[in-house]
Coordinates of C-alpha atoms in Angstrom, one line a residue:
M8 CA -0.6 -0.7 0.0
K9 CA 2.9 2.2 0.5
N10 CA 4.2 1.7 -2.8
S11 CA 1.5 2.2 -4.9
A12 CA 1.0 5.6 -2.6
Y13 CA 4.1 6.8 -3.7
R14 CA 3.9 5.6 -6.9
I15 CA 1.0 7.9 -7.2
L16 CA 2.2 10.8 -6.0
V17 CA 5.5 11.1 -8.7
C18 CA 3.4 10.1 -11.1
L19 CA 0.5 13.6 -9.7
L20 CA 4.5 16.0 -9.1
C21 CA 5.3 15.1 -12.9
I22 CA 2.1 16.2 -14.6
I23 CA 2.0 19.5 -12.5
S24 CA 5.4 19.8 -14.0
F25 CA 4.6 19.3 -17.4
Q26 CA 1.4 21.7 -16.4
G27 CA 3.8 24.5 -16.6
Y28 CA 6.0 26.0 -13.4
T29 CA 3.4 28.7 -13.3
Q30 CA 0.7 27.0 -12.2
L31 CA 3.0 24.9 -9.4
D32 CA 3.6 28.8 -8.2
S33 CA 0.3 29.3 -7.5
L34 CA -0.3 26.0 -5.7
V35 CA 3.1 26.8 -2.7
G36 CA 2.5 30.4 -2.4
Q37 CA 5.1 31.7 -4.0
P38 CA 7.6 32.0 -7.3
L39 CA 9.9 27.9 -8.4
Y40 CA 12.2 30.5 -10.8
T41 CA 13.6 33.9 -11.9
Q42 CA 13.4 34.5 -15.6
H43 CA 16.7 36.1 -17.1
L44 CA 15.5 39.3 -18.8
T45 CA 16.8 40.6 -21.9
L46 CA 19.3 43.3 -23.1
K47 CA 15.7 45.3 -24.0
E48 CA 13.9 44.6 -21.3
T49 CA 16.7 45.7 -18.9
F50 CA 16.4 48.7 -19.6
F51 CA 13.2 49.2 -21.8
G52 CA 10.3 46.7 -19.8
N53 CA 8.8 46.4 -17.2
E54 CA 10.2 44.7 -13.7
E55 CA 7.4 44.4 -11.9
M56 CA 6.5 41.4 -13.4
Y57 CA 10.6 40.3 -12.7
Q58 CA 12.7 39.0 -10.0
V59 CA 15.4 41.6 -11.1
C60 CA 18.8 42.2 -9.3
Y61 CA 18.2 46.1 -9.1
P62 CA 15.4 48.6 -9.4
K63 CA 14.3 50.7 -12.2
D64 CA 16.1 53.8 -10.2
H65 CA 19.6 52.2 -11.0
R66 CA 19.7 52.1 -14.7
W67 CA 21.8 54.6 -15.3
I68 CA 24.7 52.6 -13.7
F69 CA 24.0 50.3 -16.5
T70 CA 24.4 53.1 -18.5
S71 CA 27.0 55.3 -17.6
I72 CA 28.8 52.1 -17.6
I73 CA 28.0 51.2 -21.3
I74 CA 28.9 54.5 -22.5
F75 CA 32.1 54.7 -20.1
S76 CA 33.0 51.3 -22.2
I77 CA 32.6 52.5 -25.2
V78 CA 34.0 56.1 -25.0
T79 CA 37.0 53.9 -23.7
V80 CA 37.6 51.8 -26.5
I81 CA 37.7 54.5 -28.7
L82 CA 40.1 56.7 -26.6
G83 CA 42.5 53.2 -26.4
A84 CA 41.7 53.3 -30.2
L85 CA 42.5 56.8 -30.9
I86 CA 45.7 56.4 -28.7
I87 CA 47.1 53.0 -30.5
Y88 CA 47.3 54.7 -33.7
I89 CA 48.6 57.9 -32.7
K90 CA 51.3 56.2 -30.9
S91 CA 51.5 54.0 -34.5
S92 CA 52.0 57.1 -36.3
T93 CA 54.3 58.9 -34.2
N94 CA 56.6 55.8 -33.9
K95 CA 56.4 55.4 -37.7
K96 CA 57.8 58.8 -38.5
L97 CA 60.1 58.9 -35.6
K98 CA 61.5 56.1 -37.2
E99 CA 61.7 57.2 -40.2
K100 CA 63.3 60.4 -39.1
N101 CA 66.0 58.7 -37.0
N102 CA 66.4 57.0 -40.4
I103 CA 67.3 60.4 -41.8
I104 CA 69.5 61.0 -39.5
A105 CA 71.5 58.4 -38.5
E106 CA 72.6 58.4 -42.7
Q107 CA 73.4 61.9 -41.9
N108 CA 75.6 61.3 -39.0
K109 CA 77.3 58.1 -41.5
D110 CA 78.1 60.1 -44.2
L111 CA 79.2 63.2 -42.0
I112 CA 81.6 60.1 -39.4
D113 CA 82.5 58.9 -42.9
S114 CA 83.7 62.2 -44.4
I115 CA 85.6 63.1 -40.9
N116 CA 87.5 59.8 -41.4
Y117 CA 88.8 60.6 -44.2
S118 CA 89.2 63.8 -43.2
L119 CA 91.4 62.2 -40.5
R120 CA 93.0 60.8 -43.5
I121 CA 94.5 63.9 -44.8
Q122 CA 95.5 65.1 -41.2
Q123 CA 97.6 62.1 -40.9
A124 CA 99.5 63.0 -44.6
I125 CA 100.5 66.5 -43.1
L126 CA 101.9 64.8 -39.3
P127 CA 105.9 64.6 -39.9
D128 CA 106.1 60.3 -41.1
K129 CA 108.3 57.6 -38.9
K130 CA 111.5 58.7 -41.3
T131 CA 111.2 62.7 -39.7
E132 CA 110.8 61.1 -36.6
E133 CA 112.9 59.1 -36.5
A134 CA 115.5 61.6 -38.0
V135 CA 114.5 64.2 -35.3
L136 CA 113.1 62.0 -31.9
K137 CA 116.4 59.8 -32.4
N138 CA 115.9 60.1 -28.3
G139 CA 112.2 61.6 -28.3
F140 CA 108.7 61.1 -28.1
V141 CA 105.8 62.8 -29.2
L142 CA 102.2 61.8 -27.3
Y143 CA 99.7 63.1 -29.9
K144 CA 95.5 62.5 -28.2
P145 CA 93.3 63.8 -30.4
K146 CA 90.1 64.6 -28.4
N147 CA 87.5 64.5 -31.2
I148 CA 88.7 61.9 -34.7
V149 CA 90.4 65.0 -36.0
S150 CA 92.9 67.3 -33.7
G151 CA 92.6 70.8 -33.8
D152 CA 96.7 69.8 -32.2
F153 CA 99.0 69.9 -34.5
Y154 CA 103.5 68.9 -34.4
W155 CA 105.5 69.9 -36.7
L156 CA 109.0 67.8 -37.2
N157 CA 111.7 68.7 -39.8
R158 CA 116.0 68.4 -39.6
N159 CA 118.9 70.0 -41.5
E160 CA 121.8 68.5 -40.7
D161 CA 122.7 69.4 -37.3
I162 CA 119.5 71.5 -37.0
I163 CA 116.1 70.4 -35.6
Y164 CA 113.2 72.2 -35.5
L165 CA 110.2 71.1 -33.4
A166 CA 107.3 73.0 -33.4
I167 CA 103.8 72.1 -30.9
I168 CA 100.2 74.2 -32.6
D169 CA 97.5 74.5 -30.8
C170 CA 94.1 76.4 -32.8
T171 CA 91.2 77.5 -31.9
G172 CA 89.1 74.6 -30.9
H173 CA 89.1 71.9 -31.3
G174 CA 87.2 69.3 -34.1
V175 CA 86.5 69.7 -37.4
P176 CA 87.0 73.9 -36.6
G177 CA 90.6 73.3 -35.4
A178 CA 91.5 70.3 -38.2
L179 CA 91.1 72.8 -40.8
L180 CA 93.2 75.8 -39.0
T181 CA 96.0 73.3 -38.5
M182 CA 95.8 73.1 -42.5
L183 CA 97.0 76.9 -42.3
A184 CA 99.3 76.5 -39.8
Y185 CA 101.2 73.8 -41.6
N186 CA 101.7 75.9 -45.0
A187 CA 102.8 78.0 -42.4
I188 CA 105.5 76.7 -41.1
N189 CA 106.9 75.1 -44.1
K190 CA 106.3 79.0 -45.3
A191 CA 108.3 80.4 -42.9
V192 CA 111.5 77.0 -43.0
L193 CA 111.3 75.5 -45.8
E194 CA 110.3 78.4 -48.5
K195 CA 112.1 81.4 -46.5
D196 CA 115.1 79.8 -44.6
I197 CA 114.5 82.1 -41.6
S198 CA 116.0 80.1 -38.4
D199 CA 115.4 82.4 -35.2
P200 CA 112.5 80.8 -33.8
T201 CA 110.7 84.7 -32.7
L202 CA 110.1 85.0 -36.4
I203 CA 109.4 82.3 -37.3
L204 CA 106.2 82.3 -35.7
D205 CA 105.9 86.2 -36.9
N206 CA 105.8 85.2 -40.1
M207 CA 103.7 82.4 -39.4
N208 CA 101.2 85.2 -38.0
T209 CA 101.5 87.5 -41.4
N210 CA 100.6 84.2 -43.2
V211 CA 97.7 83.1 -41.2
K212 CA 96.5 87.4 -40.9
E213 CA 96.7 87.1 -44.7
A214 CA 94.9 83.1 -45.1
L215 CA 91.7 84.1 -43.4
K216 CA 91.7 88.2 -44.4
Q217 CA 92.1 89.1 -40.9
D218 CA 91.3 92.5 -40.1
K219 CA 89.1 94.6 -37.3
H220 CA 85.9 95.0 -39.9
N221 CA 86.7 90.8 -40.0
T222 CA 84.5 88.6 -37.3
I223 CA 87.2 85.1 -38.1
Q224 CA 89.4 86.3 -35.3
D225 CA 90.4 82.6 -35.2
S226 CA 94.2 82.3 -34.1
M227 CA 97.0 79.5 -32.9
E228 CA 99.4 79.4 -29.8
V229 CA 102.6 77.6 -31.2
G230 CA 106.2 77.1 -29.6
V231 CA 108.8 76.6 -31.9
V232 CA 112.0 74.7 -30.9
C233 CA 115.4 74.8 -33.2
F234 CA 118.1 73.4 -31.2
N235 CA 121.9 72.9 -32.4
T236 CA 122.6 68.4 -31.9
T237 CA 125.8 69.6 -31.9
S238 CA 127.2 72.5 -29.7
N239 CA 123.2 71.3 -28.1
Q240 CA 122.7 74.7 -27.5
L241 CA 118.4 75.1 -28.1
Q242 CA 116.1 78.4 -28.4
F243 CA 113.1 78.9 -28.6
S244 CA 110.4 81.1 -29.2
G245 CA 106.8 80.6 -27.9
A246 CA 102.9 82.7 -28.7
N247 CA 101.1 81.4 -25.3
L248 CA 102.7 78.5 -25.1
A249 CA 105.8 77.9 -23.1
L250 CA 109.0 75.0 -23.0
T251 CA 109.6 73.3 -20.1
Y252 CA 113.7 72.0 -19.4
I253 CA 115.4 69.6 -16.6
Q254 CA 118.6 71.4 -16.2
N255 CA 121.2 70.0 -13.9
G256 CA 118.3 67.9 -12.0
E257 CA 116.1 70.8 -12.0
L258 CA 113.3 72.1 -13.8
K259 CA 112.6 75.5 -15.2
I260 CA 110.5 77.4 -17.7
A261 CA 110.7 79.9 -20.8
N262 CA 107.8 81.8 -20.9
G263 CA 106.2 82.5 -24.2
G264 CA 104.8 86.2 -25.2
K265 CA 100.8 87.0 -24.5
C266 CA 100.6 86.7 -27.6
S267 CA 98.8 84.6 -30.4
V268 CA 99.4 83.2 -34.4
G269 CA 97.2 85.3 -36.2
S270 CA 93.9 87.4 -35.3
V271 CA 94.0 91.2 -34.4
Q272 CA 95.3 91.9 -31.3
D273 CA 96.1 94.1 -29.0
S274 CA 99.4 96.7 -29.5
S275 CA 99.7 96.6 -25.9
I276 CA 100.5 92.4 -26.3
E277 CA 103.7 90.7 -24.9
L278 CA 105.3 89.8 -28.2
P279 CA 107.9 86.9 -28.4
K280 CA 110.5 86.7 -27.9
T281 CA 113.8 83.9 -28.6
H282 CA 115.3 82.3 -25.4
T283 CA 119.1 80.9 -25.8
I284 CA 119.3 78.0 -23.0
Q285 CA 123.0 75.9 -24.0
L286 CA 122.2 72.2 -22.7
K287 CA 124.9 69.4 -22.5
T288 CA 124.1 65.8 -22.3
G289 CA 121.6 64.2 -19.8
D290 CA 119.1 67.5 -19.9
S291 CA 115.3 67.1 -21.2
F292 CA 113.4 69.7 -22.6
Y293 CA 109.2 69.6 -23.7
L294 CA 106.7 71.5 -26.1
Y295 CA 102.9 70.5 -25.0
T296 CA 99.6 72.1 -25.3
D297 CA 97.0 73.3 -22.1
G298 CA 95.0 69.7 -22.9
Y299 CA 96.9 67.2 -20.5
A300 CA 97.1 69.7 -17.8
D301 CA 93.4 70.7 -18.4
Q302 CA 92.3 67.3 -18.1
F303 CA 89.5 66.6 -15.0
G304 CA 90.0 63.5 -13.3
G305 CA 91.3 62.0 -10.0
E306 CA 89.1 61.4 -7.4
K307 CA 87.5 65.0 -6.8
G308 CA 86.3 64.9 -10.6
K309 CA 88.8 68.3 -11.2
K310 CA 92.4 69.0 -13.4
F311 CA 95.0 67.7 -13.7
K312 CA 97.5 71.1 -13.8
Y313 CA 100.5 72.2 -14.7
K314 CA 101.9 71.4 -11.4
Q315 CA 101.8 68.1 -11.1
L316 CA 102.8 67.8 -14.6
E317 CA 105.9 69.2 -14.6
Q318 CA 106.5 66.9 -11.2
L319 CA 105.6 64.3 -12.9
L320 CA 108.2 65.5 -15.8
L321 CA 110.8 65.8 -13.3
A322 CA 110.8 62.3 -11.4
N323 CA 110.6 60.9 -14.7
H324 CA 112.9 62.8 -16.9
G325 CA 116.1 60.3 -16.1
K326 CA 114.4 56.9 -17.9
S327 CA 114.1 56.1 -21.4
A328 CA 111.8 57.9 -23.9
R329 CA 109.5 55.0 -24.5
E330 CA 109.3 55.2 -20.7
Q331 CA 108.1 58.7 -20.2
Y332 CA 105.8 58.0 -22.9
A333 CA 104.1 54.9 -21.7
I334 CA 104.5 57.0 -18.3
L335 CA 102.4 60.1 -19.2
N336 CA 100.0 57.9 -21.5
A337 CA 98.8 55.6 -18.5
T338 CA 99.1 58.7 -16.2
I339 CA 96.6 60.5 -18.1
D340 CA 94.3 57.3 -18.7
A341 CA 94.3 56.5 -15.6
W342 CA 93.7 61.1 -14.1
K343 CA 90.9 61.0 -16.8
G344 CA 88.9 57.4 -15.7
K345 CA 85.2 56.6 -17.0
L346 CA 85.4 61.2 -17.9
E347 CA 84.9 62.8 -21.1
Q348 CA 88.9 64.1 -22.7
V349 CA 87.2 67.7 -22.8
D350 CA 90.7 68.8 -25.7
D351 CA 93.5 67.3 -27.0
I352 CA 96.8 66.1 -26.1
S353 CA 99.7 67.2 -27.4
V354 CA 103.4 66.2 -25.5
I355 CA 106.3 66.3 -26.8
G356 CA 109.9 65.5 -25.3
L357 CA 113.4 64.9 -26.4
K358 CA 116.8 64.0 -24.1
V359 CA 119.8 65.4 -24.8
T360 CA 122.6 62.4 -25.8

């Protein structure tokens, strides 16, 4: 009997369920399920006939979310488009700049070949600097510093030149310096250092058409040495450059005039004069531009200074030319460290033997 009653009840429930959930709702007094609203019904329908999560007063929240989402998508797409377009234009400009830089570097590298051609060749250096050295460290590819060597039997000529600026502008001036000193010594056979400077000054001013009305007033600092290898007599004259020499273990300075080669200068400037110095075996002399002393470095990032350079020369003047070169080169590299080289560096040294 119990099994029959149970079966009747199950059948009844099945019949009721097939008649629909709405009739069952009326039997039990409450809805059995919640009908999901469509998007249209959510915003435009009558929610009173549905069980919904939010009343109609909160529909603006859904509207705001949708509007915000649409605007965000549009703005995102716009930003991506602008960024992509900007990156494309930037890449095109970078390619143009890279190509221009390559052409410029190639041109400067070729200029280096020309500048190296006017520097003393190996044969000349061996003849003049048999017991000497040249430390030559351009700041850029080409240099505003320049050195000139020549030998005429027992007389050797050394000159060191620091032109205004460095890089390409300075390198252009070195060409003028090369021509000017060649004319003075090789063509006119001038042997007095002061007269050599005077003749160079005239040539440079003529080449640059310098006068009081010309804005081009570039110039160069020059030191010239004429040394007799037989008598060990040295003659020196400088325009804003000095000669350092070590005699009997004592360091001495022969100062140049407070003037320059080239440019229109005040008549009150101190003109160069020829210093005549008698050296002997074991003595040394040096010409250098301001690049070594002006280099920043060390623990505090300060200039190397002339005093420290003079002490370095004095401490090592008794060593061979090769050793002195290595010491000077290693010292300035260590002093500079990771800092940028501030100027062209040139040092010429010669030991009397």
